[in-house]
Amino acid sequence: MFVLNVWRLGGFLGSEKKAVEVINYYVGKLPSQIGRRFKPLSLLTLAQYWQSANGNLQRAARTLMLSAVHGASERLRRAELFYWSSMLARSAPRAVDGEELHALTIVCVIAADFPAQLPVTARSMAATMLQTLLASRGEREQMMAIELLSRGFATFRAHVDSAMVIRRLVGIMLRITEDQGEDGGRAGRAEALGRGAVLGRAALVPSSSAPGTRRSSDGRANKASDARMGSVSFAVVGAAKSGLQRISALDMPVVSATLCSMLCDPSVDERWRALHAVGVVVQAHAALLHEHLEAVTSAIVGSLSPKRATERRRLVGAAGTCVRVLERSYACVSFHAETQTLAVGCTNGRCVAFDLRTGTRTSVLDMHGLVAAVAISPLGNLVASFALGSRELCVWDPQPSALAMFAKSLFWPTDAEAHGSVAPTKSMTIPDGFLVHSDVPVLSVMRTIKLSWTGDSTVLLQIRDACFSLSM
């Protein structure tokens, strides 16, 4: 009762963080103040309310459980893990009863913060049960699996199919948008993804609904699934989104590789999900995805192959949203709607230009050091890029020659064959002393740099208070 009252007071004052601090303080003081008469709540009791529908009760139970786990001695934690691990399902993992769910909760909560204390066999059993729950149809089981697996992903990573888990989270996260009709899908997308500005000019235009939406003869979306999609589904979507972001923070290489694989999938629905998932990951962990930006961007462009015109039309809306999110998050990404040119600066010193009309990479400018800023000219015929290592500002032509374009239209070469290195049309070196120190995070440095075109032939580079211009 004390914990619930503190939570209510914290919510009234608008500071749940203070409420957590108060609870942790008093929970830590109770044993010493009460002495031997003190009897803490058992982990089993707290595990029963880990997924309580009552938000206050759920938060209180989690706070008490985490305090008990961290306050216990290593010997006691090992004893708890040994006891509860013995109750995990060793056979027929699909038949998971309530007692096994509570045991799984206790094991995963302890193992998330103390992975070395959980035996390998117990890790394997817990990982198998979590994957089984994630694939189940029950929303309560799905939410429990999402949270426990994402919290302890570093512990269970070697015992789960990471790509399958990420694909499953993306599918759950976008389930409402797929299952509902035009109006419901748009509301579901706004609720699940938080925001979604659609880029729409030239070939990239808005998409009214998910690729799988079926329409009746009078043009209205089929909403037969609305009856089975209640408000609790939005809670599952939120849990899946949080789980994907948490796993991205722990293992971005696996997440980026999985999303690239989904973007190359033959299924248009899988590619549509991946496009939205990229936006979610970028908004949460732009700094972590920066190293994988070239691979992700290449996969996005490759998903819009003109050889599959019908699929391309169904994906351009999601691709436009994804490109706009990338452009807002990174100064090294620039898109020109009229020419459908996308330029991306990479951490390896390459600046890559893509043509979204053909779905291929057109040219590459090799620079020295991380490319911090990219800007396409108003006419779309020139690209300006600035590299941190060499402090070099370059202007170059992203479009291949007419002969190369003609050959490309005949043979549709692969992405690896469709590009060639180009030389800068004009360049200049910025004097040393204007950039911040190297120990500052890369994205923080990039925020101090602004590259823009003041006309069709003049580039303006701003580094904090200093300005440099390059005219063609």
XYZ file of C-alpha atoms in Angstrom:
472
model
C 0.000 0.000 0.000
C 2.884 2.352 0.795
C 4.391 1.740 -2.653
C 1.087 2.432 -4.413
C 0.601 5.658 -2.454
C 4.080 6.830 -3.380
C 3.362 6.097 -7.040
C 0.108 8.059 -6.877
C 1.925 10.985 -5.252
C 4.660 10.830 -7.874
C 2.104 10.815 -10.675
C 0.272 13.755 -9.089
C 3.504 15.734 -8.845
C 4.523 14.681 -12.365
C 7.755 13.003 -11.266
C 7.710 9.199 -11.364
C 11.532 9.208 -11.194
C 11.334 10.736 -7.710
C 8.773 8.113 -6.740
C 11.171 5.334 -7.800
C 13.967 6.902 -5.739
C 11.711 7.148 -2.676
C 10.592 3.518 -3.028
C 14.149 2.248 -3.482
C 15.314 4.231 -0.455
C 12.640 2.890 1.893
C 12.879 -0.653 0.542
C 16.590 -0.574 1.313
C 15.982 0.777 4.825
C 13.195 -1.581 5.874
C 15.359 -4.657 6.692
C 17.703 -2.716 8.946
C 14.878 -0.817 10.662
C 12.544 -3.760 11.285
C 15.231 -6.337 11.898
C 14.458 -10.055 11.994
C 10.728 -9.477 11.898
C 11.045 -8.077 8.354
C 9.614 -10.449 5.738
C 10.052 -9.180 2.173
C 7.616 -10.094 -0.553
C 8.677 -13.234 -2.358
C 9.866 -13.002 -5.949
C 6.967 -15.254 -6.942
C 4.444 -12.751 -5.574
C 6.110 -9.885 -7.394
C 6.399 -11.899 -10.626
C 2.625 -12.425 -10.617
C 2.159 -8.658 -11.005
C 5.000 -8.082 -13.486
C 2.462 -7.832 -16.322
C -0.453 -6.517 -14.273
C -3.138 -4.577 -16.135
C -3.014 -1.997 -13.358
C -0.185 0.331 -14.311
C 0.544 1.503 -10.762
C 0.588 -2.044 -9.422
C 2.815 -3.178 -12.281
C 5.362 -0.414 -11.705
C 5.380 -1.003 -7.960
C 5.925 -4.749 -8.376
C 8.757 -4.185 -10.849
C 10.468 -1.644 -8.637
C 10.277 -3.933 -5.608
C 11.486 -6.917 -7.612
C 14.469 -5.085 -9.088
C 15.346 -3.700 -5.654
C 15.188 -7.193 -4.169
C 17.357 -8.652 -6.932
C 20.022 -5.965 -6.714
C 19.971 -5.959 -2.929
C 20.463 -9.700 -2.612
C 23.848 -11.326 -2.216
C 25.416 -13.245 -5.072
C 24.894 -16.513 -3.209
C 21.195 -15.807 -2.762
C 20.781 -14.845 -6.426
C 22.450 -18.062 -7.532
C 20.161 -20.051 -5.251
C 17.087 -18.297 -6.667
C 18.268 -18.936 -10.222
C 18.927 -22.612 -9.474
C 15.491 -23.093 -7.926
C 13.457 -21.249 -10.548
C 15.481 -22.588 -13.492
C 14.515 -26.099 -12.452
C 10.869 -25.170 -13.064
C 11.360 -24.079 -16.671
C 9.851 -26.271 -19.366
C 12.329 -28.964 -20.381
C 9.971 -30.691 -22.797
C 6.894 -29.628 -24.757
C 7.828 -25.935 -24.484
C 4.565 -24.889 -26.116
C 2.613 -25.963 -23.038
C 3.622 -23.102 -20.751
C 1.464 -22.776 -17.649
C 1.188 -19.917 -15.167
C 3.795 -21.265 -12.766
C 6.347 -21.628 -15.559
C 5.592 -18.074 -16.724
C 6.341 -16.727 -13.242
C 9.522 -18.819 -13.050
C 10.559 -17.532 -16.473
C 9.958 -13.940 -15.358
C 12.170 -14.325 -12.279
C 14.959 -16.046 -14.219
C 14.965 -13.437 -17.008
C 14.855 -10.447 -14.649
C 17.854 -11.730 -12.683
C 19.754 -12.865 -15.788
C 19.280 -9.509 -17.539
C 21.462 -7.754 -14.941
C 23.569 -10.718 -13.784
C 24.052 -12.912 -16.888
C 27.162 -14.692 -15.608
C 25.173 -16.264 -12.768
C 22.767 -18.123 -15.078
C 23.982 -21.555 -16.323
C 24.147 -22.132 -20.070
C 21.492 -24.876 -19.993
C 19.080 -22.546 -18.184
C 19.787 -19.804 -20.729
C 18.914 -22.164 -23.557
C 15.648 -23.258 -21.906
C 14.623 -19.677 -21.108
C 15.443 -18.548 -24.667
C 13.347 -21.387 -26.115
C 10.380 -20.453 -23.940
C 10.691 -16.761 -24.849
C 10.689 -17.540 -28.574
C 7.663 -19.783 -28.089
C 5.764 -17.050 -26.268
C 6.757 -14.491 -28.909
C 5.260 -16.694 -31.625
C 2.024 -17.287 -29.678
C -1.286 -15.563 -30.358
C -1.947 -14.366 -26.827
C -1.223 -10.673 -26.382
C -0.246 -11.047 -22.715
C 2.261 -13.754 -23.578
C 3.612 -11.698 -26.479
C 4.112 -8.618 -24.312
C 5.890 -10.659 -21.646
C 8.191 -12.295 -24.218
C 8.951 -8.954 -25.894
C 9.940 -7.222 -22.681
C 11.904 -10.074 -21.107
C 13.714 -10.933 -24.327
C 14.639 -7.328 -25.106
C 15.755 -6.666 -21.519
C 17.999 -9.721 -21.521
C 18.917 -9.823 -25.202
C 22.636 -9.681 -24.419
C 22.183 -12.763 -22.221
C 20.050 -14.834 -24.607
C 21.540 -13.626 -27.907
C 23.576 -16.783 -28.472
C 20.529 -19.023 -27.888
C 17.889 -17.321 -30.062
C 17.423 -16.718 -33.761
C 18.073 -12.963 -33.661
C 16.821 -12.356 -37.196
C 13.562 -14.206 -36.455
C 13.054 -12.216 -33.249
C 13.590 -8.884 -35.021
C 11.302 -9.856 -37.900
C 8.642 -10.909 -35.410
C 8.890 -7.618 -33.516
C 8.581 -5.642 -36.745
C 5.552 -7.712 -37.745
C 3.837 -7.133 -34.393
C 4.731 -3.442 -34.408
C 2.994 -2.895 -37.754
C 0.172 -5.401 -37.320
C -2.521 -2.772 -36.695
C -1.548 -0.820 -39.795
C -1.771 -3.970 -41.901
C -4.947 -5.426 -40.432
C -7.070 -2.293 -40.336
C -8.413 -0.425 -43.295
C -7.518 2.965 -44.684
C -8.724 5.071 -41.761
C -7.827 2.547 -39.094
C -4.485 1.865 -40.727
C -3.576 5.533 -40.770
C -4.566 5.917 -37.118
C -2.695 2.755 -36.205
C 0.421 3.972 -37.969
C 0.278 7.294 -36.144
C -0.263 5.568 -32.804
C 2.353 2.866 -33.301
C 5.148 4.808 -34.962
C 4.624 8.165 -33.278
C 4.920 10.234 -36.437
C 5.169 9.747 -40.195
C 5.734 12.591 -42.608
C 5.414 11.376 -46.176
C 7.766 12.614 -48.864
C 5.852 13.069 -52.015
C 7.102 14.646 -55.191
C 8.027 13.131 -58.526
C 8.213 9.323 -58.186
C 7.930 9.155 -54.394
C 4.276 9.750 -53.523
C 2.126 9.038 -50.450
C 0.630 5.615 -49.938
C -2.921 5.573 -48.582
C -2.728 2.239 -46.782
C -0.648 -0.833 -46.163
C 0.208 -3.065 -49.136
C -2.038 -5.862 -47.935
C -5.203 -3.751 -47.528
C -8.113 -5.158 -49.529
C -10.778 -2.846 -50.908
C -14.396 -3.591 -51.733
C -16.073 -2.753 -55.050
C -17.312 0.637 -53.804
C -13.727 1.716 -52.969
C -13.935 1.476 -49.182
C -11.293 -0.434 -47.261
C -12.209 -3.802 -45.841
C -12.447 -3.399 -42.055
C -13.488 -6.913 -41.134
C -10.490 -7.229 -38.846
C -11.406 -4.165 -36.756
C -13.659 -6.270 -34.531
C -10.753 -8.396 -33.354
C -8.355 -5.444 -32.901
C -9.068 -3.814 -29.544
C -7.311 -1.038 -27.698
C -5.004 -3.547 -26.015
C -3.404 -4.148 -29.422
C -1.874 -0.695 -29.242
C -0.159 -1.759 -26.015
C 1.373 -4.727 -27.838
C 2.487 -2.437 -30.661
C 4.103 -0.074 -28.149
C 5.850 -2.980 -26.451
C 7.165 -4.268 -29.796
C 8.437 -0.807 -30.725
C 10.202 -0.412 -27.372
C 11.634 -3.920 -27.686
C 13.032 -3.227 -31.158
C 14.616 0.003 -29.956
C 16.112 -1.718 -26.909
C 17.600 -4.508 -29.034
C 18.933 -1.885 -31.465
C 20.808 -0.236 -28.613
C 22.354 -3.594 -27.638
C 23.188 -5.009 -31.086
C 22.778 -2.576 -33.964
C 24.816 -4.681 -36.470
C 22.314 -7.553 -36.164
C 19.324 -5.206 -36.426
C 20.691 -3.383 -39.489
C 21.626 -6.656 -41.212
C 18.139 -8.061 -40.559
C 16.428 -4.928 -41.883
C 18.608 -5.011 -45.010
C 17.645 -8.656 -45.508
C 13.970 -7.755 -45.139
C 14.355 -4.932 -47.676
C 15.677 -7.487 -50.183
C 12.894 -9.982 -49.447
C 10.716 -11.040 -52.426
C 7.593 -10.277 -50.376
C 6.403 -6.705 -50.839
C 4.748 -6.792 -47.413
C 8.070 -7.695 -45.780
C 9.819 -4.808 -47.539
C 7.019 -2.430 -46.528
C 7.428 -3.426 -42.872
C 11.202 -2.995 -43.084
C 10.867 0.538 -44.496
C 8.771 1.608 -41.512
C 11.046 -0.212 -39.072
C 14.097 1.668 -40.385
C 12.381 4.935 -39.507
C 11.655 3.709 -35.981
C 15.267 2.648 -35.415
C 16.676 5.885 -36.849
C 14.478 8.058 -34.647
C 15.625 6.177 -31.539
C 19.297 5.427 -32.275
C 20.536 7.549 -35.168
C 24.099 7.595 -33.810
C 24.309 3.784 -33.654
C 22.896 3.299 -37.167
C 25.245 5.907 -38.661
C 27.987 3.336 -39.271
C 25.568 1.154 -41.264
C 23.964 4.005 -43.193
C 25.357 3.082 -46.624
C 24.173 -0.528 -46.433
C 20.704 0.446 -45.208
C 20.307 3.178 -47.819
C 21.427 0.831 -50.612
C 18.820 -1.698 -49.482
C 16.100 0.977 -49.393
C 16.915 2.074 -52.941
C 17.159 -1.528 -54.116
C 13.672 -2.269 -52.801
C 12.291 0.213 -55.371
C 13.446 -1.670 -58.447
C 11.527 -0.463 -61.554
C 11.518 -4.017 -62.891
C 8.612 -4.625 -60.479
C 6.453 -1.589 -61.234
C 3.380 -2.776 -59.319
C 5.367 -3.468 -56.163
C 7.216 -0.166 -56.539
C 3.942 1.770 -56.576
C 2.920 0.072 -53.338
C 6.226 0.916 -51.630
C 6.934 4.508 -52.668
C 4.892 6.002 -49.833
C 6.756 4.071 -47.135
C 10.074 4.697 -48.895
C 9.324 8.432 -49.016
C 8.648 8.468 -45.285
C 11.871 6.573 -44.615
C 13.978 8.896 -46.786
C 12.501 11.949 -45.087
C 13.351 10.528 -41.635
C 16.920 9.859 -42.771
C 17.243 13.370 -44.172
C 15.998 14.924 -40.916
C 18.252 12.781 -38.745
C 21.534 13.051 -40.649
C 23.242 16.102 -42.150
C 25.027 13.683 -44.478
C 21.815 12.668 -46.285
C 20.203 14.828 -48.979
C 17.350 14.095 -51.379
C 16.264 15.973 -54.502
C 12.650 15.234 -55.384
C 12.632 16.473 -58.978
C 15.576 14.383 -60.169
C 14.951 11.591 -57.632
C 18.606 11.802 -56.571
C 19.625 10.632 -53.102
C 23.136 11.449 -51.823
C 24.537 9.817 -48.685
C 27.813 10.518 -46.894
C 29.353 7.542 -45.109
C 31.716 7.003 -42.205
C 34.311 5.345 -44.481
C 34.849 8.541 -46.513
C 32.589 7.614 -49.429
C 29.823 9.843 -50.704
C 27.323 7.789 -52.697
C 24.662 9.015 -55.116
C 21.561 6.951 -55.928
C 18.964 7.307 -58.658
C 15.587 6.285 -57.245
C 14.035 6.168 -60.715
C 16.196 3.196 -61.652
C 16.772 1.902 -58.124
C 20.551 1.877 -58.582
C 23.696 3.582 -57.357
C 24.997 6.021 -59.957
C 28.332 7.338 -58.688
C 30.722 7.438 -55.725
C 33.096 10.167 -54.616
C 35.961 8.893 -52.464
C 36.913 11.407 -49.771
C 39.255 11.216 -46.787
C 37.562 10.895 -43.420
C 33.968 10.805 -42.318
C 31.575 12.692 -44.612
C 29.793 15.085 -42.249
C 27.467 17.033 -44.561
C 25.913 16.607 -47.997
C 23.689 18.958 -50.015
C 22.219 18.662 -53.509
C 21.952 21.798 -55.648
C 18.524 23.300 -56.433
C 18.697 21.946 -59.989
C 19.777 18.510 -58.774
C 22.788 18.378 -61.105
C 25.513 18.914 -58.470
C 26.296 17.532 -55.026
C 28.364 19.283 -52.353
C 29.990 17.218 -49.610
C 32.312 17.985 -46.697
C 34.673 15.465 -45.041
C 35.954 15.879 -41.490
C 39.297 14.105 -41.891
C 40.648 16.079 -44.835
C 38.517 19.195 -44.109
C 37.773 19.168 -47.838
C 34.668 20.688 -49.416
C 33.919 19.116 -52.802
C 31.365 19.741 -55.531
C 30.727 16.922 -57.983
C 28.306 15.642 -60.617
C 26.224 12.683 -59.396
C 24.768 11.830 -62.809
C 26.527 9.352 -65.082
C 27.086 10.015 -68.748
C 24.324 9.601 -71.316
C 25.996 6.455 -72.675
C 26.046 4.901 -69.208
C 22.386 5.752 -68.698
C 21.509 4.126 -72.021
C 23.429 0.970 -71.153
C 21.755 0.871 -67.754
C 18.288 1.074 -69.285
C 19.105 -1.865 -71.553
C 20.746 -4.257 -69.122
C 19.505 -3.195 -65.634
C 22.854 -3.885 -63.938
C 23.123 -4.807 -60.319
C 23.859 -2.210 -57.683
C 27.514 -3.224 -57.491
C 27.949 -2.744 -61.253
C 25.953 0.467 -61.537
C 28.402 2.862 -59.975
C 31.841 4.240 -60.700
C 34.164 6.555 -58.862
C 34.012 10.183 -59.922
C 36.354 13.110 -59.430
C 35.249 16.382 -57.833
C 34.430 19.207 -60.219
C 35.784 21.736 -57.740
C 37.111 21.574 -54.200
C 38.623 23.621 -51.401
C 40.272 22.833 -48.056
C 38.991 24.462 -44.869
C 41.730 25.850 -42.574
C 42.424 23.899 -39.416
C 41.065 25.148 -36.078
C 37.391 25.582 -36.943
C 36.245 22.072 -36.042
C 35.558 20.843 -32.511
C 37.772 18.324 -30.741
C 37.815 14.704 -31.882
C 36.550 13.380 -28.540
C 33.121 14.931 -29.176
C 30.491 12.456 -30.508
C 30.258 12.408 -34.295
C 26.610 13.451 -34.514
C 27.299 16.361 -32.162
C 30.066 17.517 -34.495
C 27.776 17.131 -37.495
C 25.161 19.339 -35.848
C 27.679 22.213 -35.783
C 28.113 21.942 -39.577
C 25.579 23.219 -42.083
C 26.000 22.829 -45.825
C 23.603 24.552 -48.220
C 23.290 26.076 -51.673
C 22.665 29.828 -51.895
C 22.017 29.571 -55.626
C 22.512 27.213 -58.532
C 26.303 27.538 -58.413
C 27.352 28.677 -54.902
C 27.847 26.448 -51.868
C 27.818 27.835 -48.325
C 29.501 25.896 -45.518
C 28.831 27.011 -41.937
C 30.931 25.644 -39.063
C 29.573 27.211 -35.901
C 30.220 30.958 -36.414
C 32.511 30.634 -39.434
C 31.243 30.668 -43.035
C 32.979 29.501 -46.219
C 31.674 29.728 -49.775
C 32.635 27.905 -52.953
C 31.445 29.155 -56.331
C 31.461 27.144 -59.508
